[in-house]
Coordinates of C-alpha atoms in Angstrom, one line a residue:
Chain A
M15 CA 0.0 0.0 0.0
I16 CA 2.8 2.4 1.0
K17 CA 4.8 1.4 -2.0
W18 CA 1.8 2.1 -4.2
L19 CA 1.2 5.5 -2.7
Y20 CA 4.9 6.3 -3.1
A21 CA 4.6 5.6 -6.8
I22 CA 1.2 7.4 -7.3
D23 CA 2.7 10.3 -9.2
D24 CA 4.5 8.0 -11.6
I25 CA 1.4 5.9 -12.1
I26 CA -0.8 8.9 -12.8
S27 CA 1.6 10.6 -15.2
T28 CA 2.7 7.5 -17.0
F29 CA -1.0 6.6 -17.5
A30 CA -1.6 10.1 -18.9
L31 CA 1.3 9.7 -21.2
S32 CA 0.2 6.3 -22.5
V33 CA -3.4 7.5 -23.2
I34 CA -2.1 10.6 -25.0
I35 CA 0.1 8.5 -27.3
L36 CA -2.7 6.1 -28.0
L37 CA -5.2 8.8 -28.7
I38 CA -3.1 10.9 -31.0
G39 CA -1.8 7.8 -32.8
F40 CA -5.2 6.3 -33.3
N41 CA -6.6 9.6 -34.4
V42 CA -4.1 9.6 -37.4
F43 CA -5.5 6.2 -38.3
F44 CA -9.1 7.3 -37.9
R45 CA -8.6 10.4 -40.0
F46 CA -6.4 9.1 -42.7
V47 CA -7.7 5.5 -43.1
L48 CA -11.3 5.7 -42.0
N49 CA -11.7 9.4 -42.9
D50 CA -13.5 9.9 -39.6
P51 CA -11.3 11.8 -37.0
I52 CA -12.2 11.6 -33.4
P53 CA -13.4 15.2 -32.5
W54 CA -12.4 15.1 -28.9
T55 CA -8.8 13.8 -29.2
E56 CA -7.3 17.2 -28.8
E57 CA -9.1 18.4 -25.7
V58 CA -8.7 15.1 -23.9
S59 CA -5.0 14.9 -24.8
L60 CA -4.3 18.4 -23.6
G61 CA -6.2 17.9 -20.4
L62 CA -4.2 14.8 -19.7
F63 CA -1.1 16.7 -20.7
V64 CA -1.7 19.2 -17.9
W65 CA -2.0 16.3 -15.5
L66 CA 1.2 14.7 -16.9
V67 CA 3.2 17.9 -16.4
F68 CA 2.0 19.0 -13.0
I69 CA 1.9 15.5 -11.4
G70 CA 5.2 14.8 -13.3
V71 CA 6.8 17.6 -11.4
S72 CA 6.5 15.4 -8.4
S73 CA 8.1 12.4 -10.2
A74 CA 10.9 14.7 -11.3
M75 CA 11.4 16.0 -7.7
K76 CA 11.5 12.5 -6.4
R77 CA 14.5 11.7 -8.7
N78 CA 16.1 15.1 -8.2
S79 CA 15.9 15.8 -11.9
H80 CA 14.7 19.4 -11.9
I81 CA 17.3 21.4 -13.8
G82 CA 19.3 23.9 -11.7
V83 CA 22.8 25.2 -11.5
D84 CA 24.8 23.9 -8.5
F85 CA 28.1 25.2 -9.8
F86 CA 28.2 28.4 -7.8
V87 CA 26.9 26.9 -4.6
N88 CA 29.4 24.1 -4.6
K89 CA 32.2 26.7 -4.8
M90 CA 31.1 28.2 -1.5
P91 CA 32.3 27.4 2.0
K92 CA 30.2 25.0 4.0
P93 CA 28.2 27.3 6.3
F94 CA 27.2 29.3 3.3
R95 CA 26.1 26.1 1.5
I96 CA 23.8 25.2 4.4
L97 CA 22.3 28.7 4.3
C98 CA 21.8 28.3 0.5
S99 CA 20.1 25.0 0.9
I100 CA 17.7 26.6 3.4
I101 CA 16.9 29.5 1.1
R102 CA 16.5 27.0 -1.7
A103 CA 14.1 25.0 0.3
A104 CA 12.1 28.1 1.3
A105 CA 11.9 29.1 -2.4
I106 CA 10.7 25.6 -3.4
Y107 CA 8.1 25.5 -0.5
Y108 CA 6.9 29.0 -1.5
V109 CA 6.2 27.8 -5.1
L110 CA 4.6 24.5 -4.0
I111 CA 2.5 25.7 -1.1
Y112 CA 1.6 29.3 -2.1
V113 CA 1.6 29.1 -5.9
F114 CA 0.7 25.5 -6.7
I115 CA -1.6 24.6 -3.8
Y116 CA -3.1 27.9 -2.6
I117 CA -3.4 29.9 -5.9
G118 CA -3.9 26.7 -7.9
Y119 CA -6.8 25.8 -5.7
Y120 CA -8.4 29.2 -6.2
F121 CA -7.8 29.0 -9.9
T122 CA -9.6 25.6 -9.9
L123 CA -12.6 27.0 -8.0
Q124 CA -12.8 29.9 -10.5
A125 CA -13.1 27.5 -13.4
V126 CA -16.6 26.3 -12.3
N127 CA -18.3 27.4 -15.5
K128 CA -15.6 26.6 -18.0
V129 CA -15.9 23.5 -20.0
T130 CA -14.0 21.9 -22.9
P131 CA -15.6 22.5 -26.4
V132 CA -16.7 19.0 -27.5
L133 CA -17.2 16.7 -24.5
K134 CA -18.1 19.6 -22.1
I135 CA -15.7 18.3 -19.4
S136 CA -15.4 20.8 -16.6
Y137 CA -12.1 22.6 -16.5
Q138 CA -12.0 22.1 -12.8
L139 CA -11.2 18.5 -13.5
I140 CA -8.1 19.6 -15.5
D141 CA -7.0 22.5 -13.3
I142 CA -7.1 20.4 -10.1
A143 CA -3.9 18.8 -11.3
V144 CA -2.0 22.0 -10.2
P145 CA -2.8 21.9 -6.5
L146 CA -2.6 18.1 -6.5
G147 CA 0.8 18.1 -8.1
G148 CA 1.8 20.7 -5.5
I149 CA 0.8 18.4 -2.6
L150 CA 2.6 15.3 -4.0
T151 CA 5.7 17.3 -4.8
A152 CA 5.7 18.9 -1.3
I153 CA 5.6 15.5 0.3
H154 CA 8.5 14.2 -1.8
F155 CA 10.5 17.3 -1.4
T156 CA 10.1 17.2 2.4
R157 CA 11.3 13.6 2.5
I158 CA 14.4 14.5 0.4
F159 CA 15.1 17.6 2.3
I160 CA 15.0 15.8 5.7
H161 CA 17.1 13.0 4.3
S162 CA 19.8 15.4 3.0
F163 CA 20.1 17.0 6.4
H164 CA 20.4 13.5 8.0
T165 CA 23.2 12.5 5.7
Q166 CA 25.0 15.8 6.2
Y167 CA 24.7 15.5 9.9
R168 CA 26.0 11.9 9.8
Q169 CA 29.0 13.0 7.6
E170 CA 29.9 15.6 10.1
G171 CA 29.5 13.2 13.1
G172 CA 31.8 10.7 11.3
S173 CA 34.7 13.1 10.6
Chain B
M30 CA 7.0 49.9 -13.2
R31 CA 10.8 49.9 -14.0
M32 CA 11.5 49.2 -10.4
S33 CA 9.3 46.2 -10.4
L34 CA 11.1 44.7 -13.3
T35 CA 14.5 45.3 -11.7
V36 CA 13.3 43.4 -8.6
V37 CA 11.9 40.6 -10.7
L38 CA 15.1 40.1 -12.7
S39 CA 17.4 40.3 -9.6
V40 CA 15.3 37.8 -7.7
L41 CA 15.5 35.5 -10.8
L42 CA 19.3 35.9 -10.9
I43 CA 19.8 35.3 -7.2
L44 CA 17.6 32.2 -7.1
F45 CA 19.4 30.9 -10.2
L46 CA 22.8 31.3 -8.5
L47 CA 21.5 29.6 -5.3
N48 CA 20.7 26.4 -7.2
V49 CA 16.9 26.8 -7.1
P50 CA 15.5 24.8 -10.0
I51 CA 15.0 27.1 -13.0
S52 CA 11.3 26.4 -13.2
F53 CA 10.8 27.4 -9.6
A54 CA 12.9 30.5 -9.9
L55 CA 10.9 31.6 -12.9
I56 CA 7.6 31.1 -11.0
I57 CA 8.8 33.0 -8.0
S58 CA 10.0 36.0 -10.0
T59 CA 6.8 36.1 -11.9
A60 CA 4.8 35.8 -8.7
I61 CA 6.7 38.8 -7.3
Y62 CA 5.7 40.8 -10.3
F63 CA 2.1 40.5 -9.2
L64 CA 2.9 42.2 -6.0
F65 CA 3.6 45.4 -8.0
T66 CA 0.6 45.4 -10.2
D67 CA -3.1 45.8 -9.4
S68 CA -4.4 45.3 -12.9
Y69 CA -4.1 41.5 -12.7
S70 CA -5.2 38.9 -10.2
V71 CA -2.4 36.5 -9.1
T72 CA -4.4 33.6 -10.5
V73 CA -3.3 34.8 -13.9
L74 CA 0.1 33.3 -13.0
I75 CA -1.5 29.8 -13.0
Q76 CA -3.6 30.6 -15.9
R77 CA -0.5 31.5 -18.0
M78 CA 1.3 28.4 -16.9
V79 CA -1.6 26.1 -17.7
N80 CA -2.3 27.9 -21.0
G81 CA 1.4 27.6 -21.9
I82 CA 1.2 23.8 -21.5
E83 CA -2.2 23.3 -23.2
S84 CA -0.7 23.4 -26.7
V85 CA -0.7 20.7 -29.3
P86 CA 2.9 21.3 -30.7
L87 CA 4.3 20.6 -27.2
L88 CA 2.9 17.1 -27.2
A89 CA 5.6 16.4 -29.8
I90 CA 8.2 16.8 -27.1
I91 CA 6.9 14.0 -25.0
F92 CA 6.4 11.8 -28.1
F93 CA 10.0 12.2 -29.3
I94 CA 11.4 11.8 -25.8
T95 CA 9.4 8.6 -25.5
A96 CA 10.5 7.4 -28.9
G97 CA 14.1 8.1 -28.2
I98 CA 14.1 6.3 -24.9
L99 CA 12.2 3.3 -26.4
M100 CA 14.7 3.1 -29.3
N101 CA 17.5 2.4 -26.7
Y102 CA 15.7 -0.9 -25.9
T103 CA 14.9 -1.9 -29.5
G104 CA 18.4 -3.1 -30.3
I105 CA 18.6 -0.6 -33.1
T106 CA 21.8 1.0 -31.8
S107 CA 23.9 -2.0 -32.4
R108 CA 22.5 -2.4 -35.9
L109 CA 23.3 1.3 -36.8
L110 CA 26.8 0.7 -35.3
G111 CA 27.3 -2.2 -37.7
F112 CA 26.2 -0.2 -40.6
A113 CA 28.4 2.8 -39.7
K114 CA 31.4 0.5 -39.4
V115 CA 30.8 -0.8 -42.9
I116 CA 30.4 2.5 -44.6
T117 CA 33.5 4.1 -43.0
H118 CA 35.6 0.9 -43.3
P119 CA 37.9 2.1 -46.2
L120 CA 38.8 5.4 -44.5
P121 CA 41.8 6.0 -42.3
G122 CA 40.8 6.4 -38.7
S123 CA 37.7 4.4 -39.5
L124 CA 36.6 3.9 -35.9
A125 CA 36.7 7.7 -35.3
Q126 CA 34.7 8.1 -38.5
V127 CA 32.2 5.6 -37.1
N128 CA 31.8 7.9 -34.1
V129 CA 30.9 10.8 -36.4
V130 CA 28.6 8.8 -38.7
L131 CA 26.8 7.0 -35.8
S132 CA 26.0 10.4 -34.2
T133 CA 24.5 11.6 -37.5
L134 CA 22.5 8.4 -37.9
M135 CA 21.3 8.5 -34.3
G136 CA 20.1 12.0 -34.9
G137 CA 17.4 10.6 -37.1
I138 CA 15.9 8.4 -34.3
S139 CA 16.7 10.3 -31.1
G140 CA 16.2 13.9 -30.3
S141 CA 18.7 14.5 -27.5
N142 CA 22.4 14.6 -27.5
I143 CA 23.1 13.6 -23.9
A144 CA 21.7 10.1 -24.5
D145 CA 23.8 9.8 -27.7
A146 CA 27.0 11.0 -26.0
A147 CA 26.5 8.6 -23.1
M148 CA 25.8 5.6 -25.3
Q149 CA 28.8 6.2 -27.6
S150 CA 31.1 6.9 -24.6
K151 CA 30.1 3.4 -23.3
I152 CA 30.4 1.4 -26.5
L153 CA 32.8 3.3 -28.8
V154 CA 35.5 4.9 -26.6
P155 CA 36.9 1.7 -25.2
E156 CA 37.0 0.2 -28.7
M157 CA 38.8 3.3 -30.0
E158 CA 41.3 3.1 -27.2
K159 CA 42.2 -0.4 -28.2
Q160 CA 42.9 0.9 -31.7
G161 CA 45.4 3.4 -30.4
Y162 CA 43.4 6.5 -30.0
S163 CA 44.0 8.5 -26.9
R164 CA 41.1 8.4 -24.4
S165 CA 40.8 12.1 -24.3
F166 CA 40.6 12.4 -28.0
S167 CA 38.0 9.7 -28.2
S168 CA 35.9 11.4 -25.5
T169 CA 36.1 14.8 -27.0
L170 CA 35.2 13.4 -30.4
T171 CA 32.2 11.6 -28.9
A172 CA 31.1 14.7 -27.1
A173 CA 31.5 17.1 -30.1
T174 CA 29.8 14.8 -32.6
S175 CA 26.9 14.3 -30.3
L176 CA 26.0 18.0 -31.1
I177 CA 24.9 16.8 -34.6
T178 CA 22.0 14.8 -33.0
P179 CA 19.7 17.7 -32.0
I180 CA 19.7 19.4 -35.4
I181 CA 18.9 16.3 -37.4
P182 CA 15.1 15.8 -37.3
P183 CA 13.4 14.9 -35.1
G184 CA 14.9 17.1 -32.4
I185 CA 13.5 18.3 -29.1
A186 CA 15.3 21.7 -29.4
L187 CA 13.8 22.2 -32.9
I188 CA 10.3 21.6 -31.5
M189 CA 10.9 23.9 -28.5
Y190 CA 12.2 26.7 -30.7
G191 CA 9.3 26.2 -33.1
Y192 CA 6.8 26.3 -30.4
V193 CA 8.1 29.3 -28.5
G194 CA 8.9 31.3 -31.6
N195 CA 5.8 30.3 -33.5
V196 CA 7.8 28.9 -36.4
S197 CA 6.7 25.9 -38.5
I198 CA 8.1 22.7 -36.9
G199 CA 7.8 20.8 -40.2
K200 CA 10.0 23.4 -41.9
L201 CA 12.5 23.4 -39.0
F202 CA 12.7 19.6 -39.3
L203 CA 13.5 19.9 -43.0
A204 CA 16.0 22.8 -42.4
G205 CA 18.0 20.7 -39.9
I206 CA 19.0 18.0 -42.3
L207 CA 21.7 19.7 -44.4
P208 CA 23.4 21.6 -41.6
G209 CA 23.5 18.2 -39.8
I210 CA 25.2 16.6 -42.8
V211 CA 27.5 19.6 -43.2
L212 CA 28.6 19.2 -39.5
C213 CA 29.1 15.5 -40.1
L214 CA 31.3 16.1 -43.2
I215 CA 33.4 18.8 -41.4
F216 CA 34.1 16.4 -38.5
M217 CA 34.9 13.6 -41.0
I218 CA 37.5 15.8 -42.7
Y219 CA 39.1 16.7 -39.4
V220 CA 39.2 13.1 -38.3
H221 CA 40.7 12.1 -41.7
F222 CA 43.7 14.5 -41.2
Y223 CA 44.0 13.7 -37.5
A224 CA 44.2 10.0 -38.3
K225 CA 46.8 10.5 -41.0
K226 CA 48.9 12.7 -38.8
H227 CA 48.9 10.3 -35.9
N228 CA 49.0 7.2 -38.1
L229 CA 45.8 5.6 -36.7
E230 CA 44.2 2.7 -38.6
T231 CA 45.9 3.8 -41.8
D232 CA 47.0 0.3 -43.1
K233 CA 45.3 -1.2 -46.2
K234 CA 42.2 -3.0 -45.1
E235 CA 40.3 -5.9 -46.7
K236 CA 37.4 -4.7 -48.8
V237 CA 33.9 -5.2 -47.5
T238 CA 32.0 -7.5 -49.8
T239 CA 28.9 -6.2 -51.4
K240 CA 26.9 -9.0 -49.8
Y241 CA 28.0 -8.0 -46.4
F242 CA 27.3 -4.3 -47.1
F243 CA 23.7 -5.2 -48.1
F244 CA 23.4 -7.4 -45.1
T245 CA 24.2 -4.6 -42.6
L246 CA 22.2 -2.1 -44.7
K247 CA 19.1 -4.4 -44.4
D248 CA 19.6 -4.3 -40.7
A249 CA 19.9 -0.6 -40.4
I250 CA 17.4 0.5 -43.1
L251 CA 14.5 0.3 -40.7
A252 CA 16.2 2.8 -38.4
L253 CA 17.1 5.1 -41.3
L254 CA 13.5 5.0 -42.5
L255 CA 12.1 6.8 -39.5
P256 CA 13.2 10.3 -40.4
V257 CA 12.0 9.6 -43.9
I258 CA 8.6 8.5 -42.7
I259 CA 8.4 11.6 -40.4
I260 CA 9.3 14.1 -42.9
G261 CA 7.4 12.5 -45.8
G262 CA 4.3 12.1 -43.6
I263 CA 4.4 15.8 -42.6
R264 CA 5.2 16.9 -46.2
F265 CA 2.3 15.0 -47.7
G266 CA -0.1 16.0 -45.1
I267 CA -0.7 12.5 -43.7
F268 CA 0.0 13.7 -40.2
S269 CA 1.0 16.9 -38.5
A270 CA 4.5 17.4 -36.9
T271 CA 2.9 16.6 -33.5
E272 CA 1.3 13.4 -34.7
S273 CA 4.6 12.4 -36.3
G274 CA 5.9 12.0 -32.8
A275 CA 3.2 9.5 -31.9
I276 CA 4.0 7.7 -35.1
A277 CA 7.6 7.6 -34.0
V278 CA 6.6 6.0 -30.7
F279 CA 4.6 3.3 -32.5
Y280 CA 7.4 2.7 -34.9
A281 CA 9.9 2.2 -32.0
L282 CA 7.4 -0.3 -30.4
F283 CA 7.0 -2.0 -33.7
L284 CA 10.8 -2.4 -34.2
G285 CA 11.4 -3.5 -30.6
L286 CA 8.4 -5.9 -30.1
V287 CA 7.7 -7.2 -33.6
I288 CA 10.8 -6.9 -35.8
Y289 CA 13.9 -7.3 -33.6
R290 CA 12.0 -8.7 -30.7
E291 CA 14.6 -7.5 -28.2
M292 CA 12.2 -5.4 -26.1
K293 CA 10.3 -6.6 -23.1
M294 CA 7.1 -5.2 -21.8
K295 CA 8.8 -4.3 -18.5
Q296 CA 11.3 -2.1 -20.5
V297 CA 8.4 -0.4 -22.2
V298 CA 7.0 0.6 -18.8
S299 CA 10.3 1.8 -17.4
A300 CA 10.9 3.8 -20.6
L301 CA 7.5 5.5 -20.1
V302 CA 8.3 6.3 -16.5
E303 CA 11.7 7.6 -17.5
T304 CA 10.0 9.8 -20.1
V305 CA 7.6 11.2 -17.6
H306 CA 10.1 12.6 -15.2
T307 CA 12.5 13.8 -17.9
A308 CA 9.7 15.5 -19.8
A309 CA 8.1 17.0 -16.8
S310 CA 11.3 18.7 -15.7
I311 CA 11.5 20.4 -19.2
L312 CA 7.8 21.1 -19.6
I313 CA 7.4 22.8 -16.2
I314 CA 10.1 25.2 -17.3
I315 CA 8.1 25.9 -20.5
A316 CA 5.0 26.5 -18.3
A317 CA 6.9 28.8 -16.0
G318 CA 8.7 30.4 -19.0
S319 CA 5.4 31.3 -20.7
A320 CA 4.2 33.0 -17.5
F321 CA 7.6 34.9 -17.3
A322 CA 7.5 35.7 -21.0
W323 CA 4.1 37.2 -20.4
V324 CA 5.6 39.6 -17.9
L325 CA 8.4 40.5 -20.3
T326 CA 5.8 41.2 -23.1
L327 CA 3.7 43.3 -20.7
E328 CA 6.7 45.4 -20.0
Q329 CA 7.6 45.5 -23.7
I330 CA 11.0 44.1 -23.1
P331 CA 11.5 42.3 -26.4
Q332 CA 10.6 45.6 -28.3
K333 CA 12.8 47.7 -26.1
M334 CA 15.8 45.4 -26.5
T335 CA 15.2 45.2 -30.3
A336 CA 15.2 49.0 -30.5
L337 CA 18.4 49.1 -28.5
M338 CA 20.0 46.4 -30.7
V339 CA 19.0 48.1 -34.0
N340 CA 20.3 51.4 -32.6
Y341 CA 23.8 50.0 -32.2
I342 CA 24.0 47.4 -34.9
S343 CA 22.9 48.1 -38.4
S344 CA 24.0 45.0 -40.4
P345 CA 22.7 41.5 -40.0
V346 CA 26.3 40.2 -40.4
I347 CA 27.4 42.0 -37.2
F348 CA 24.1 40.9 -35.6
F349 CA 24.9 37.2 -36.2
L350 CA 28.4 37.7 -34.8
V351 CA 27.2 39.4 -31.7
V352 CA 24.5 36.7 -31.2
L353 CA 27.2 34.0 -31.7
V354 CA 29.4 35.4 -28.9
F355 CA 26.4 36.0 -26.7
L356 CA 25.1 32.5 -27.1
L357 CA 28.5 30.9 -26.6
L358 CA 28.7 32.7 -23.2
I359 CA 25.1 32.0 -22.2
G360 CA 25.6 28.3 -23.3
M361 CA 28.4 28.0 -20.8
F362 CA 26.0 28.7 -17.9
V363 CA 22.5 27.9 -19.0
E364 CA 21.1 24.5 -20.2
G365 CA 20.3 24.7 -23.9
N366 CA 16.5 24.1 -23.7
V367 CA 16.2 26.7 -20.9
A368 CA 18.0 29.2 -23.1
I369 CA 15.7 28.5 -26.0
I370 CA 12.6 29.0 -23.9
I371 CA 13.8 32.3 -22.4
L372 CA 15.7 33.8 -25.3
T373 CA 13.5 32.9 -28.3
P374 CA 10.8 35.5 -27.5
L375 CA 13.5 38.2 -27.2
F376 CA 15.2 37.3 -30.5
M377 CA 12.0 37.1 -32.6
P378 CA 11.4 40.8 -33.0
M379 CA 15.1 41.4 -33.6
I380 CA 15.4 38.9 -36.5
Q381 CA 12.3 40.4 -38.0
Q382 CA 14.0 43.8 -37.9
Y383 CA 17.0 42.5 -39.6
G384 CA 15.0 40.5 -42.1
I385 CA 16.4 37.1 -41.1
D386 CA 14.4 34.0 -41.8
P387 CA 13.2 32.5 -38.4
V388 CA 13.8 29.0 -39.7
H389 CA 17.4 29.9 -40.7
F390 CA 18.0 31.6 -37.4
G391 CA 16.6 28.7 -35.4
I392 CA 19.2 26.2 -36.7
F393 CA 22.0 28.8 -36.1
F394 CA 20.6 29.4 -32.5
I395 CA 20.5 25.7 -31.6
I396 CA 24.1 25.0 -32.8
C397 CA 25.5 28.1 -31.0
I398 CA 23.8 27.3 -27.7
S399 CA 24.9 23.6 -27.9
I400 CA 28.6 24.5 -28.1
G401 CA 28.5 25.5 -24.4
T402 CA 27.7 21.9 -23.5
L403 CA 31.3 21.1 -24.3
T404 CA 32.9 23.8 -22.1
P405 CA 33.3 24.4 -18.4
P406 CA 31.8 25.4 -16.0
L407 CA 28.4 23.7 -16.9
G408 CA 29.1 21.6 -20.0
T409 CA 26.5 18.8 -19.6
I410 CA 27.9 16.8 -22.5
M411 CA 31.4 17.3 -21.2
F412 CA 30.5 16.0 -17.8
T413 CA 28.5 13.1 -19.2
T414 CA 31.3 11.8 -21.5
C415 CA 34.1 12.4 -18.9
S416 CA 32.2 10.5 -16.2
V417 CA 31.4 7.6 -18.5
T418 CA 34.9 7.3 -20.0
G419 CA 36.9 8.4 -16.9
T420 CA 38.7 11.2 -18.8
K421 CA 40.1 14.1 -16.8
I422 CA 38.3 17.4 -17.4
E423 CA 41.7 19.1 -18.1
D424 CA 42.5 16.6 -20.8
F425 CA 39.1 17.0 -22.2
I426 CA 39.4 20.8 -22.4
K427 CA 42.8 20.6 -24.1
H428 CA 41.6 18.2 -26.8
S429 CA 38.3 20.1 -27.3
I430 CA 39.9 23.2 -28.7
P431 CA 40.0 22.1 -32.3
F432 CA 36.4 20.9 -32.0
L433 CA 35.2 24.2 -30.6
F434 CA 36.9 25.9 -33.6
I435 CA 35.2 23.5 -36.0
L436 CA 31.8 24.1 -34.4
I437 CA 32.2 27.8 -34.5
I438 CA 33.2 27.6 -38.2
A439 CA 30.2 25.5 -38.8
A440 CA 28.0 28.0 -37.0
L441 CA 29.4 30.8 -39.2
L442 CA 28.9 28.8 -42.3
I443 CA 25.3 28.2 -41.4
A444 CA 24.8 31.9 -40.5
F445 CA 26.3 33.3 -43.7
I446 CA 25.1 30.7 -46.2
P447 CA 21.4 30.7 -45.5
S448 CA 20.7 28.2 -48.2
I449 CA 22.3 25.4 -46.2
S450 CA 19.3 25.5 -43.9
L451 CA 16.7 27.1 -46.3
W452 CA 17.3 25.1 -49.5
L453 CA 15.4 21.9 -48.5
P454 CA 12.4 23.7 -46.9
T455 CA 12.1 25.9 -50.0
V456 CA 12.4 23.0 -52.5
L457 CA 10.2 20.6 -50.6
S458 CA 7.3 22.9 -49.6

């Protein structure tokens, strides 16, 4: 169960990716071979794409694959590096909690009357991926952040 | 208002230096802008990000990343390697030539150069060392030639530039082919003289039989067909540039599961998971970048910078030279895709002023920005190849100088002979 929850971000975003590939691929077939394109391909793919990206942010955080520049920080003396990692964490939490979760939630609430053109899917269903991604990413980031402090502490204790 | 922009840009720079992920730094600096303005609600920030993502051309990025990662599991690489060995067999320094040709061939099935550099470092560098090449030369050659990969279609950088700059991705794909081949030829010429000078693999070799040639060609032809299918399909209106990405994914699955039968379902799943986190880390930068670009547009920054540029520089020739130097410097510090997302909206009004074709400029832009991946302090390709092959960074830098020259010459050729990039798109569309 825990293992399943741990991988929930990967599961959601990989599912979204697979459905997008199948939809767009089949639509070429439907349009070109059967001359009968599926009208809702685009809106469903793009909705899933938003899910893929914002939930995928958590998958990327889990593996530390967000692109940043550690060159300058690594050149700094140790106390400064610790200060940097605290500021860095504060910046990341600001984005996750204030922007993704808080504003993202309000943004989702505002979309109450907005629907997709063909299937009339509520935009709330698409936009909710933003706060949800924020929550998942915050959980994984907290885990990584605590872990990094533990290892640093242990290194210092050992030397 | 000027004050607000200064704060926004300084915050961005500071966060960038403090190793905050680029996407997060862009979001924070955009959020700060909203503190200074009453005309927009802060939810516009999320709206800009989501709108930036909800775009069909961007789907192509995840498709081609998926296809590239899946291709690794199909067994196509070893077949292309076999073919590259056969066609370069009679040349002196043939294994180094293989390195160049393989990068070019891989360009047609994969869109990213890091994967290509890592793969060749693993399989070709040890083999080259056995034939007497120095390890640092082999590593630098591998790194430098991997820059061919992103400009040969399909390429992630081409799609990114096309999306941000609103340039036809189909045309960019066509435009990348000849510059890719030009780069390949320049590298081959250099390798030829290098091998002669250092007496590497210069003995007379047995001829490859025609039968063996066709045997390897048959193996490789399916891989070589993919770019043809993609470009042909787009050209004849069978599918769009975006859809061609989905076709590439199906093609990779077809090769791996049906033709070569080397791929397992478990590998398909792990390839998809790998795609998701690689793609998400790029796409969230695009989302954040489109919110940030919105602020820049609101403040009319691209227009102001264009006015400034035009004021000082009158000729397109000087403009190309200035951009080249600027991009070489930026490329040393900023990851290529990030630079494309942030700089393309700034360049677009400028090239319009100078009457430069955006397709032509795109190819030039991508080559220039990739050169920084070979140099310190942040050369991603340099670090990848050095860590795989165990080359010292100092040795790498020493050997990379001729390659940097070659790449700069290639960039200048592409800048000043527009037909290298524009001939194919004009003839074929």
